[in-house]
């Protein structure tokens, strides 16, 4: 499967807001599973906003749609 990441922020509520906004802007992620992932970068804690459960073509399509709407996005193999 494939995952897309649409951002990373120091606040989990902001990460969840990104997920909600992305769902409104891309039909390709309608059935994907949104999730946040906590990561440590030195002394800083970040929350990644991601969607899982995508096929490669859906991940790439979602990123194209999201980038067109002004959001960041990259796809990666899970």
PDB file of C-alpha atoms in Angstrom:
ATOM      1  CA  UNK A   1       0.000   0.000   0.000  1.00  0.00           C
ATOM      2  CA  UNK A   2       0.825   3.679  -0.140  1.00  0.00           C
ATOM      3  CA  UNK A   3       0.672   6.563   2.337  1.00  0.00           C
ATOM      4  CA  UNK A   4       0.462  10.277   1.691  1.00  0.00           C
ATOM      5  CA  UNK A   5       1.720  12.898   4.117  1.00  0.00           C
ATOM      6  CA  UNK A   6       0.177  16.335   3.967  1.00  0.00           C
ATOM      7  CA  UNK A   7       2.072  18.044   6.766  1.00  0.00           C
ATOM      8  CA  UNK A   8       3.781  17.943  10.131  1.00  0.00           C
ATOM      9  CA  UNK A   9       3.054  20.336  12.977  1.00  0.00           C
ATOM     10  CA  UNK A  10       3.882  20.766  16.662  1.00  0.00           C
ATOM     11  CA  UNK A  11       0.185  20.585  17.614  1.00  0.00           C
ATOM     12  CA  UNK A  12      -1.949  17.445  17.224  1.00  0.00           C
ATOM     13  CA  UNK A  13      -5.127  19.495  16.790  1.00  0.00           C
ATOM     14  CA  UNK A  14      -3.535  21.310  13.828  1.00  0.00           C
ATOM     15  CA  UNK A  15      -2.553  17.948  12.319  1.00  0.00           C
ATOM     16  CA  UNK A  16      -6.140  16.712  12.656  1.00  0.00           C
ATOM     17  CA  UNK A  17      -7.405  19.943  11.086  1.00  0.00           C
ATOM     18  CA  UNK A  18      -5.090  19.348   8.101  1.00  0.00           C
ATOM     19  CA  UNK A  19      -6.562  15.860   7.690  1.00  0.00           C
ATOM     20  CA  UNK A  20     -10.093  17.234   7.743  1.00  0.00           C
ATOM     21  CA  UNK A  21      -9.267  19.979   5.237  1.00  0.00           C
ATOM     22  CA  UNK A  22      -7.578  17.488   2.892  1.00  0.00           C
ATOM     23  CA  UNK A  23     -10.604  15.161   2.943  1.00  0.00           C
ATOM     24  CA  UNK A  24     -12.714  18.080   1.672  1.00  0.00           C
ATOM     25  CA  UNK A  25     -10.291  18.791  -1.186  1.00  0.00           C
ATOM     26  CA  UNK A  26      -9.549  15.356  -2.659  1.00  0.00           C
ATOM     27  CA  UNK A  27     -11.937  12.638  -3.780  1.00  0.00           C
ATOM     28  CA  UNK A  28      -8.975  10.253  -4.146  1.00  0.00           C
ATOM     29  CA  UNK A  29      -8.660   9.925  -0.345  1.00  0.00           C
ATOM     30  CA  UNK A  30     -12.358   9.420   0.399  1.00  0.00           C
ATOM     31  CA  UNK A  31     -11.769   5.810   1.489  1.00  0.00           C
ATOM     32  CA  UNK A  32      -8.248   6.272   2.900  1.00  0.00           C
ATOM     33  CA  UNK A  33      -7.610   6.076   6.643  1.00  0.00           C
ATOM     34  CA  UNK A  34      -6.506   9.398   8.181  1.00  0.00           C
ATOM     35  CA  UNK A  35      -4.043   9.212  11.065  1.00  0.00           C
ATOM     36  CA  UNK A  36      -1.513  11.242  12.997  1.00  0.00           C
ATOM     37  CA  UNK A  37       1.948   9.985  13.855  1.00  0.00           C
ATOM     38  CA  UNK A  38       4.030  11.399  16.690  1.00  0.00           C
ATOM     39  CA  UNK A  39       7.748  11.842  15.962  1.00  0.00           C
ATOM     40  CA  UNK A  40      10.640  13.303  17.936  1.00  0.00           C
ATOM     41  CA  UNK A  41      13.026  15.632  16.107  1.00  0.00           C
ATOM     42  CA  UNK A  42      15.678  16.355  18.714  1.00  0.00           C
ATOM     43  CA  UNK A  43      13.847  18.066  21.573  1.00  0.00           C
ATOM     44  CA  UNK A  44      10.867  18.905  19.363  1.00  0.00           C
ATOM     45  CA  UNK A  45       7.713  16.778  19.070  1.00  0.00           C
ATOM     46  CA  UNK A  46       5.945  16.821  15.717  1.00  0.00           C
ATOM     47  CA  UNK A  47       2.664  15.308  14.577  1.00  0.00           C
ATOM     48  CA  UNK A  48       2.580  14.039  10.999  1.00  0.00           C
ATOM     49  CA  UNK A  49      -0.768  14.217   9.200  1.00  0.00           C
ATOM     50  CA  UNK A  50      -1.109  11.175   6.936  1.00  0.00           C
ATOM     51  CA  UNK A  51      -3.542   8.990   5.024  1.00  0.00           C
ATOM     52  CA  UNK A  52      -3.017   5.231   4.615  1.00  0.00           C
ATOM     53  CA  UNK A  53      -4.638   2.464   2.617  1.00  0.00           C
ATOM     54  CA  UNK A  54      -4.044   3.862  -0.856  1.00  0.00           C
ATOM     55  CA  UNK A  55      -2.931   2.280  -4.100  1.00  0.00           C
ATOM     56  CA  UNK A  56      -0.073   4.042  -5.887  1.00  0.00           C
ATOM     57  CA  UNK A  57      -2.292   5.713  -8.514  1.00  0.00           C
ATOM     58  CA  UNK A  58      -4.745   6.991  -5.857  1.00  0.00           C
ATOM     59  CA  UNK A  59      -1.883   8.376  -3.741  1.00  0.00           C
ATOM     60  CA  UNK A  60      -0.421  10.225  -6.721  1.00  0.00           C
ATOM     61  CA  UNK A  61      -3.850  11.502  -7.775  1.00  0.00           C
ATOM     62  CA  UNK A  62      -4.593  12.722  -4.240  1.00  0.00           C
ATOM     63  CA  UNK A  63      -1.295  14.607  -4.075  1.00  0.00           C
ATOM     64  CA  UNK A  64      -1.989  16.279  -7.425  1.00  0.00           C
ATOM     65  CA  UNK A  65      -5.441  17.400  -6.220  1.00  0.00           C
ATOM     66  CA  UNK A  66      -4.125  18.623  -2.874  1.00  0.00           C
ATOM     67  CA  UNK A  67      -1.188  20.508  -4.389  1.00  0.00           C
ATOM     68  CA  UNK A  68      -3.550  22.203  -6.871  1.00  0.00           C
ATOM     69  CA  UNK A  69      -5.601  23.408  -3.901  1.00  0.00           C
ATOM     70  CA  UNK A  70      -2.491  24.841  -2.198  1.00  0.00           C
ATOM     71  CA  UNK A  71      -1.719  22.043   0.255  1.00  0.00           C
ATOM     72  CA  UNK A  72       1.566  20.170   0.637  1.00  0.00           C
ATOM     73  CA  UNK A  73       1.643  16.460  -0.144  1.00  0.00           C
ATOM     74  CA  UNK A  74       4.011  13.612  -0.844  1.00  0.00           C
ATOM     75  CA  UNK A  75       3.368   9.929  -1.420  1.00  0.00           C
ATOM     76  CA  UNK A  76       5.430   6.986  -0.187  1.00  0.00           C
ATOM     77  CA  UNK A  77       5.250   3.222  -0.291  1.00  0.00           C
ATOM     78  CA  UNK A  78       4.141   1.772   3.050  1.00  0.00           C
TER      79      UNK A  78
END
